Structures are given as structure tokens and as C-alpha cells.
mmCIF file of C-alpha atoms in Angstrom:
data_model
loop_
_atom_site.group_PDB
_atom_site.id
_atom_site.type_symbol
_atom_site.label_atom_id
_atom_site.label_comp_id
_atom_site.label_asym_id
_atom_site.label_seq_id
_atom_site.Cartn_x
_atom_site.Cartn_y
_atom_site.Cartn_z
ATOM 1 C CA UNK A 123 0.000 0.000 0.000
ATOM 2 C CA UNK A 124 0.682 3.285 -0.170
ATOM 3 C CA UNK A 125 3.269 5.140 2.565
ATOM 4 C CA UNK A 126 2.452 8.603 3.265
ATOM 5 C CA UNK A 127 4.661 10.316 5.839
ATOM 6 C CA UNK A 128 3.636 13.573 7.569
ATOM 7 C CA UNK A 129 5.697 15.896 9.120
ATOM 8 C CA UNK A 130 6.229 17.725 11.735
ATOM 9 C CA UNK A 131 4.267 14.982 14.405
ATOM 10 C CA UNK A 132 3.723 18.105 16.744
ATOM 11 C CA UNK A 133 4.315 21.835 16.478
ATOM 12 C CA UNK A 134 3.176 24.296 19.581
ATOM 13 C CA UNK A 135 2.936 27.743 18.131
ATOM 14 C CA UNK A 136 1.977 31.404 19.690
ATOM 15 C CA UNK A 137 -1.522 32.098 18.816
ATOM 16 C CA UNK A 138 -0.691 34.836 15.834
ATOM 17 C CA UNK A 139 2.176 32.294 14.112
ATOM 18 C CA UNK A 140 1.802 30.857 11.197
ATOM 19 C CA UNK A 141 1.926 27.098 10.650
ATOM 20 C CA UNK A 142 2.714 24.640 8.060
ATOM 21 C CA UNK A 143 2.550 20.830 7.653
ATOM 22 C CA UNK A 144 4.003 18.348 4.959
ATOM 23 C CA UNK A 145 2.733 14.902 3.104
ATOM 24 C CA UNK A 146 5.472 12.757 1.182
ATOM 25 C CA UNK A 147 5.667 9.947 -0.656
ATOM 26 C CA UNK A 148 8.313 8.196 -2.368
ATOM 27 C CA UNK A 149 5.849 7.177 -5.310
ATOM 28 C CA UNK A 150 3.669 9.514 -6.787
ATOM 29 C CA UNK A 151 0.913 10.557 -5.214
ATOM 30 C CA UNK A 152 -2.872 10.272 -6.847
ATOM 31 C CA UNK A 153 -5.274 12.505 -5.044
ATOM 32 C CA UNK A 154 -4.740 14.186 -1.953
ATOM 33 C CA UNK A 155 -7.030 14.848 0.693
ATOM 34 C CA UNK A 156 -6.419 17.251 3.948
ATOM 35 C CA UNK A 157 -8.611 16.709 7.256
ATOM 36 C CA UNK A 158 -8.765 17.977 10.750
ATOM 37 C CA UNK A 159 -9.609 16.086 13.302
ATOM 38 C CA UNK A 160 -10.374 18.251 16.580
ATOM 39 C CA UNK A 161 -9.451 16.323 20.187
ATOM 40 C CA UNK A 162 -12.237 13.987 20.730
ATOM 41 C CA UNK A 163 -13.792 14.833 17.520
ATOM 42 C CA UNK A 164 -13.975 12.833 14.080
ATOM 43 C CA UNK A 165 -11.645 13.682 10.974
ATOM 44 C CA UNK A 166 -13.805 16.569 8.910
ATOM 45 C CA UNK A 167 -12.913 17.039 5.446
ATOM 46 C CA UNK A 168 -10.961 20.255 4.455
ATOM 47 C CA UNK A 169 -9.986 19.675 0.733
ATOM 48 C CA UNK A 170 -9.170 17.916 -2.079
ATOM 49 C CA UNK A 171 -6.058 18.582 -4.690
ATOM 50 C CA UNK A 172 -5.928 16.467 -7.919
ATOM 51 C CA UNK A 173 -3.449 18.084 -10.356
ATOM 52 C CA UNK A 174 0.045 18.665 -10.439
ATOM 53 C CA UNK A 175 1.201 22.568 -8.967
ATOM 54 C CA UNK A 176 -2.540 22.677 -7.421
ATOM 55 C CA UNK A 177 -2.939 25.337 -5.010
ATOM 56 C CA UNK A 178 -6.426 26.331 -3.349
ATOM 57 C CA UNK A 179 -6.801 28.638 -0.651
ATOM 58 C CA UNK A 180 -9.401 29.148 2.125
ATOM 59 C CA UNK A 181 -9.765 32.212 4.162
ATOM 60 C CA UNK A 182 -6.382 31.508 6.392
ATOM 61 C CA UNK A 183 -5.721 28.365 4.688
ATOM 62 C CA UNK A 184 -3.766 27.278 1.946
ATOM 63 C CA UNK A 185 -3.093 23.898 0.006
ATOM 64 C CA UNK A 186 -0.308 22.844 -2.585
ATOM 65 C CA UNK A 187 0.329 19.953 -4.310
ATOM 66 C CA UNK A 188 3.514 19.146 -5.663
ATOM 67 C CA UNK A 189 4.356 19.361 -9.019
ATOM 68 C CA UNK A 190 5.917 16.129 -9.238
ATOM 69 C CA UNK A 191 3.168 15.121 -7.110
ATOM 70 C CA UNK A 192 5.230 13.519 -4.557
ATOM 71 C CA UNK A 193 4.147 15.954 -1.609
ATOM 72 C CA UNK A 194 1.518 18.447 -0.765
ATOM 73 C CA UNK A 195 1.436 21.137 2.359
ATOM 74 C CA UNK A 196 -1.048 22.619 4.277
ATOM 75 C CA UNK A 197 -0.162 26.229 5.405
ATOM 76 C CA UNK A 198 -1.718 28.433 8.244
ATOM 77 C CA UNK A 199 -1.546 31.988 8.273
ATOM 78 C CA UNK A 200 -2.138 34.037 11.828
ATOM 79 C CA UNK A 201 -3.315 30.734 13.917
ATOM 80 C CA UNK A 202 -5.904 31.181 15.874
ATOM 81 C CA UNK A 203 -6.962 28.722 19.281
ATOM 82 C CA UNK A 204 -9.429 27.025 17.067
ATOM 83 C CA UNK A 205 -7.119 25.936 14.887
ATOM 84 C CA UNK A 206 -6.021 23.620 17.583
ATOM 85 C CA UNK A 207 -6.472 20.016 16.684
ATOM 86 C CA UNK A 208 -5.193 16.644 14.404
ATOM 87 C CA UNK A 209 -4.087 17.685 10.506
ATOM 88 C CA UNK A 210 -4.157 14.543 8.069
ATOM 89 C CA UNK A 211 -3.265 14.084 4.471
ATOM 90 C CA UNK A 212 -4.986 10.997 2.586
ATOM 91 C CA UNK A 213 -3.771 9.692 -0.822
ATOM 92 C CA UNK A 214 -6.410 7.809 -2.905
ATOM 93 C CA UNK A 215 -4.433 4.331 -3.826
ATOM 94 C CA UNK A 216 -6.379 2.212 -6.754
ATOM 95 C CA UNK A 217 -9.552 4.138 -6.929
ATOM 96 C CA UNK A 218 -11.193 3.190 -3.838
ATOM 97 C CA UNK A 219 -8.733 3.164 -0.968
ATOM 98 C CA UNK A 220 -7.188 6.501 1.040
ATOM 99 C CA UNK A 221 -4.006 6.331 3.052
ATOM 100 C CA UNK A 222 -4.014 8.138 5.982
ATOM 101 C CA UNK A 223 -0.436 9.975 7.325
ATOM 102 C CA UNK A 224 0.210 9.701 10.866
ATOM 103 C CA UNK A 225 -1.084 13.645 11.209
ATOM 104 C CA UNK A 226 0.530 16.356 12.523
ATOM 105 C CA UNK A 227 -0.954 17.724 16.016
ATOM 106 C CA UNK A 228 -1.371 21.570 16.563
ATOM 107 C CA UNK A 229 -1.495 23.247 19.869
ATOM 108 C CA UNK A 230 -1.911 27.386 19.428
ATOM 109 C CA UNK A 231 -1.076 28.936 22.918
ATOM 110 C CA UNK A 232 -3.208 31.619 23.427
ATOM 111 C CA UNK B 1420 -29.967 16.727 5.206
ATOM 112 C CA UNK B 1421 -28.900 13.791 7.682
ATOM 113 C CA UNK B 1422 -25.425 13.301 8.329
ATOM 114 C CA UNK B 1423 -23.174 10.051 9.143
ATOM 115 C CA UNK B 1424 -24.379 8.530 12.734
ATOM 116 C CA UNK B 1425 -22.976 4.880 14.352
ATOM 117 C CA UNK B 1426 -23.865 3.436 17.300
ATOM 118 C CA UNK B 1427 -22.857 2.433 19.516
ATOM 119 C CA UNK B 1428 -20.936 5.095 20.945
ATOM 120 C CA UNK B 1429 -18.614 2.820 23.525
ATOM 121 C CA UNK B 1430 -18.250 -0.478 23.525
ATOM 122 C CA UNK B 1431 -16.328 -2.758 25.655
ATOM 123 C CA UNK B 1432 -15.684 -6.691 24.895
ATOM 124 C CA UNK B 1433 -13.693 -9.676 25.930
ATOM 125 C CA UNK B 1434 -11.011 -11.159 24.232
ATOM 126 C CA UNK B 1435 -12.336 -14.138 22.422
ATOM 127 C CA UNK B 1436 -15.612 -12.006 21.543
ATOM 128 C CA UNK B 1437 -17.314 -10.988 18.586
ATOM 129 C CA UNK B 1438 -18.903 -7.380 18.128
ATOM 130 C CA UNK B 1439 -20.992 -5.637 15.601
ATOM 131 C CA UNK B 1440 -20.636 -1.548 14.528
ATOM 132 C CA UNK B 1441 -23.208 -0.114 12.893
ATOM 133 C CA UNK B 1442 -23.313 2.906 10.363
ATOM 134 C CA UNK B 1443 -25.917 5.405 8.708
ATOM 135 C CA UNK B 1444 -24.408 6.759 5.564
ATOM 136 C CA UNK B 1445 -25.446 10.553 4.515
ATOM 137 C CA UNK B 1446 -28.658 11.358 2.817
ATOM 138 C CA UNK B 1447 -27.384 10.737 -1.023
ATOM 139 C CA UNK B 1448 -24.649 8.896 -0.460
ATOM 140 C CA UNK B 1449 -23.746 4.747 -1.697
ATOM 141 C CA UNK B 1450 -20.278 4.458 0.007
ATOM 142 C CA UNK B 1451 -19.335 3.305 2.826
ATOM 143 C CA UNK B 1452 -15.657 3.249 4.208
ATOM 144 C CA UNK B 1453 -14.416 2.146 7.402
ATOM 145 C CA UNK B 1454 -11.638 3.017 9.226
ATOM 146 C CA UNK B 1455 -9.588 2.132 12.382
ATOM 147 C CA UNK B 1456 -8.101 4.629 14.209
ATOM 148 C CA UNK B 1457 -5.658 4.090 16.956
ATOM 149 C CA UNK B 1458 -4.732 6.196 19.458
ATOM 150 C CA UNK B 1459 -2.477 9.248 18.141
ATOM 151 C CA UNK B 1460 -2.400 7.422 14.816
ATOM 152 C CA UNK B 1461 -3.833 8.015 11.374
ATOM 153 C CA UNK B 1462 -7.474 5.869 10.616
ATOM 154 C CA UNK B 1463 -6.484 2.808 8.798
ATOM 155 C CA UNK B 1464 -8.286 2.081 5.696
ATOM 156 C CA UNK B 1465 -10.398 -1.390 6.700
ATOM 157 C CA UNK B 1466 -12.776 -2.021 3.348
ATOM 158 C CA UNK B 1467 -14.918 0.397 1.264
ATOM 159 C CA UNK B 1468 -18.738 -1.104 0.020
ATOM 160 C CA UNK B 1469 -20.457 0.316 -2.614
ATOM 161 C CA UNK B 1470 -23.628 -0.491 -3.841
ATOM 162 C CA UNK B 1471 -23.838 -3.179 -1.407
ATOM 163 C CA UNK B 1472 -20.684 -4.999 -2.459
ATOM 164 C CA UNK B 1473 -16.872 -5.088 -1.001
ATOM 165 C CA UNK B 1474 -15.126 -2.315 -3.471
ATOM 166 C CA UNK B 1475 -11.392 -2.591 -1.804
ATOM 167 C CA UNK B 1476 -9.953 -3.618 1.447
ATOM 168 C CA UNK B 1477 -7.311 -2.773 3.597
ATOM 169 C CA UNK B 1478 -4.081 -4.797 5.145
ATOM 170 C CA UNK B 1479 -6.915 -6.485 7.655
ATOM 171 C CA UNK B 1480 -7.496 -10.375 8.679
ATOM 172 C CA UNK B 1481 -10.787 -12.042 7.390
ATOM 173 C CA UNK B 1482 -11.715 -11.774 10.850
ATOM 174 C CA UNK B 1483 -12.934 -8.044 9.579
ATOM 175 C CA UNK B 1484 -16.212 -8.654 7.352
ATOM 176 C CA UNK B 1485 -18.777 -6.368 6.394
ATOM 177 C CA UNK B 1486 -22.494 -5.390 4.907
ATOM 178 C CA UNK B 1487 -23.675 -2.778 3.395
ATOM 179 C CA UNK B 1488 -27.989 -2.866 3.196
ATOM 180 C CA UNK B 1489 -30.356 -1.533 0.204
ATOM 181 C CA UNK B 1490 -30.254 1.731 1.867
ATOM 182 C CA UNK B 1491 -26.712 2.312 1.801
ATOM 183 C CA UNK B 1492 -26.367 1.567 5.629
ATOM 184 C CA UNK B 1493 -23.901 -0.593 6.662
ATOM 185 C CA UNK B 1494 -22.279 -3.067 9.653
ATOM 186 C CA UNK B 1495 -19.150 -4.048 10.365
ATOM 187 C CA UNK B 1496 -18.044 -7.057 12.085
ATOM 188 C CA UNK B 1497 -15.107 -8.279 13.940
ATOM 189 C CA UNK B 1498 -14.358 -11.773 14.848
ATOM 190 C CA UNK B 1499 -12.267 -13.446 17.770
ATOM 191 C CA UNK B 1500 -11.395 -9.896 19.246
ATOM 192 C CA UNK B 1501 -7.639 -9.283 20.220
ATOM 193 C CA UNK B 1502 -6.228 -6.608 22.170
ATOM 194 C CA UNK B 1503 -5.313 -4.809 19.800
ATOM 195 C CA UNK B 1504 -8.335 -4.101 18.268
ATOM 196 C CA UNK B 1505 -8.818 -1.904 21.020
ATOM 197 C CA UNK B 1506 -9.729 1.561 18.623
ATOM 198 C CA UNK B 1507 -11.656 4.044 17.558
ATOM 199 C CA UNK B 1508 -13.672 2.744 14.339
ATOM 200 C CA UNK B 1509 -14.907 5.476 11.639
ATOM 201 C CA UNK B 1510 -17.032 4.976 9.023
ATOM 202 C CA UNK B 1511 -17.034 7.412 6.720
ATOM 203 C CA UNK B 1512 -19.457 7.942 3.564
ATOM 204 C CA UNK B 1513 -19.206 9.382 0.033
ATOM 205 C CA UNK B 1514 -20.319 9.082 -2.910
ATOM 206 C CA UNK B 1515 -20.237 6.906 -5.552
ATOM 207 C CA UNK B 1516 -17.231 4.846 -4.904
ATOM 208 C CA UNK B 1517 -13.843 6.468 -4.284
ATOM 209 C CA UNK B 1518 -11.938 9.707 -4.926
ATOM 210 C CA UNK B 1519 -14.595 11.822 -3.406
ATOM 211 C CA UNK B 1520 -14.422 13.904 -0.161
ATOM 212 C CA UNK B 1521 -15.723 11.721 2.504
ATOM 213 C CA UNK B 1522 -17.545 12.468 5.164
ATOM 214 C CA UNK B 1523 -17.027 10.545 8.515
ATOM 215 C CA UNK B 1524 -19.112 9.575 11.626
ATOM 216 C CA UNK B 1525 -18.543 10.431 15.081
ATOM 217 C CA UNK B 1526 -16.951 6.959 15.721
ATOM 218 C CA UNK B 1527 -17.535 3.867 17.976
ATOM 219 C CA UNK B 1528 -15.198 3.468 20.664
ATOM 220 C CA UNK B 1529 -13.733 -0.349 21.293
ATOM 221 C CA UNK B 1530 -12.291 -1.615 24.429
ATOM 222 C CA UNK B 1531 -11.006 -4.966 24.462
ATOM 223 C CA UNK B 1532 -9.807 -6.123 27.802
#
């Protein structure tokens, strides 16, 4: 199956910082999706990104994919506390099957 | 416009035991995927049922089977519980196979002492 590596596991930042996470793969990746997952909570779809050099922005957010399509990033402008919570990328492997990273776990401090 | 719901909430079985999940895809939707979710760890991709058939499974043991009903609704069943299937299962719905954005349930909780 497909290996899908996030980084970083953990990142504290100062309510006001910005904040980025990364998906890789060593193979090329199909179709990405990015969820959040809030302590306690289920995963809650943020986006999907398909082509190669994809980026898609909302409000505070933005998404990239790759252009080799081997990684894809999830950036954070100004965090605020609700941004606290679980950030996962999925790749879609044969059609039918996403591949969760490990996720990468945000704490803002107020 | 009725979202995903599975019951039950908690659950908490013996080794040895067999259990049953239960899940109530979104209004529109003929997909179901589950998922196992350890704790701090990403959900792990179990099967994926569409249109009432198996359309893809994950790294799992038989022991993990599955139905999906008429109404897109759908069970999942594990077999001779072990320890470590101590988890959080999600099931999460879409449409029309895969590829789309998925939307999950809140998640049944599985203790297995």
C-alpha cells in the first residue's frame, strides 16, 4: 500500500504564528485529501487537490500539491486557538482506498 | 440533510468475543468506508462497500467482514477480538465509490480487555 509520511508529528505555536505541515511519498501521489480532526472529535474534510502545482486557498488556509506530485502542504496563516487540533493528508491508492499519514498535532497557545 | 451517525458510541468486549458496529451513511450517499483509528495514529483504511458490495480492502485479517444494506447503511463485524483491536472505528461515507471527499461519523469506541 501506499506510505504517506507527515511531518512535523507536533508543532506548539503562539496564537498569531503561522503554521505549516508536509505529506510525502516516495511514489507519486494520486489525489490528496487534507482533514482535521479536533481532540475527541472525528476527521472533517478540508480539501481535495488532484493536479500537479494545485494550489487552493481558504480564508487563512492554503493547500499545494507538488508538481511532481510527490508531496503536498497545508499552510496556516495568523493561527488562531481554534485551529487547535489533528491535521491529516490521505492519498487515494487504486480508486477506492485513502491512506491516511500519521497527522501532525497543533497546539496554538493563546 | 442527515449526516453520518454509528452506534454504539462505547463499547467494551472480551477477548475471544465478537462485536458488531453499525453505520448510517449521509442522505445521497452509496459508500461506505471504514476506518480504524488508533490512538495518536492516522485511521487505517479497513474495506470500502459500494452499492452493497466489497469495493477494496485494507491490510486487515478475514476476521474483519462487512455489509452494506439496500439503503446504503452498513455493519461491520469483527471476529475473535484481540487486544489490539482496542480503537476508535470510523465509518465514513461518500459518494459513488472512491476519490470523493468523505464524510465521517462520530466513531464507535472499542475496548477490548
Amino acid at each position: 500500500g501506499q506510505q504517506v509520511m507527515q511531518i512535523p508529528q507536533y508543532q506548539h505555536v503562539q496564537e498569531g504564528e503561522d503554521f505549516t505541515t508536509y505529506c510525502n511519498s516516495s511514489t507519486t501521489l494520486s489525489n490528496i485529501q487534507w482533514y482535521k480532526q479536533r481532540p475527541g472529535g472525528h476527521p472533517v474534510f478540508l480539501i481535495q487537490l488532484v493536479k500537479s502545482g494545485e494550489v487552493k486557498k481558504q480564508k487563512r488556509l492554503t493547500f499545494q500539491f507538488g508538481e511532481a506530485k510527490k508531496n503536498s502542504s497545508l499552510h496556516i496563516t495568523a493561527t488562531q486557538t481554534t485551529d487547535v487540533g489533528t491535521y491529516f493528508c490521505a492519498d487515494l491508492y487504486n480508486f477506492n482506498k485513502f491512506y491516511f499519514g500519521s497527522g501532525t498535532k497543533l497546539n496554538v497557545k493563546p | 440533510e442527515t449526516g453520518v451517525t454509528q452506534s454504539p458510541t462505547h463499547l467494551i468486549k472480551t477477548r475471544g468475543q465478537q462485536v458488531t458496529l453499525r453505520c448510517s451513511s449521509q442522505s445521497g450517499h452509496n459508500t461506505v468506508s471504514w476506518y480504524q483509528q488508533a490512538l495518536g495514529q492516522g485511521p487505517q483504511f479497513i474495506f470500502q462497500y459500494y452499492r452493497e458490495e466489497e469495493n477494496g480492502r485494507g491490510n486487515f485479517p478475514p476476521r474483519f467482514s462487512g455489509l452494506q444494506f439496500p439503503n446504503y447503511s452498513s455493519e461491520l463485524n469483527v471476529n475473535a477480538l484481540e487486544l489490539d483491536d482496542s480503537a476508535l472505528y470510523l465509518c465514513a461515507s461518500s459518494e459513488s465509490g472512491g476519490g470523493y471527499e468523505q464524510y465521517f461519523g462520530p466513531g464507535t469506541r472499542l475496548t477490548v480487555t
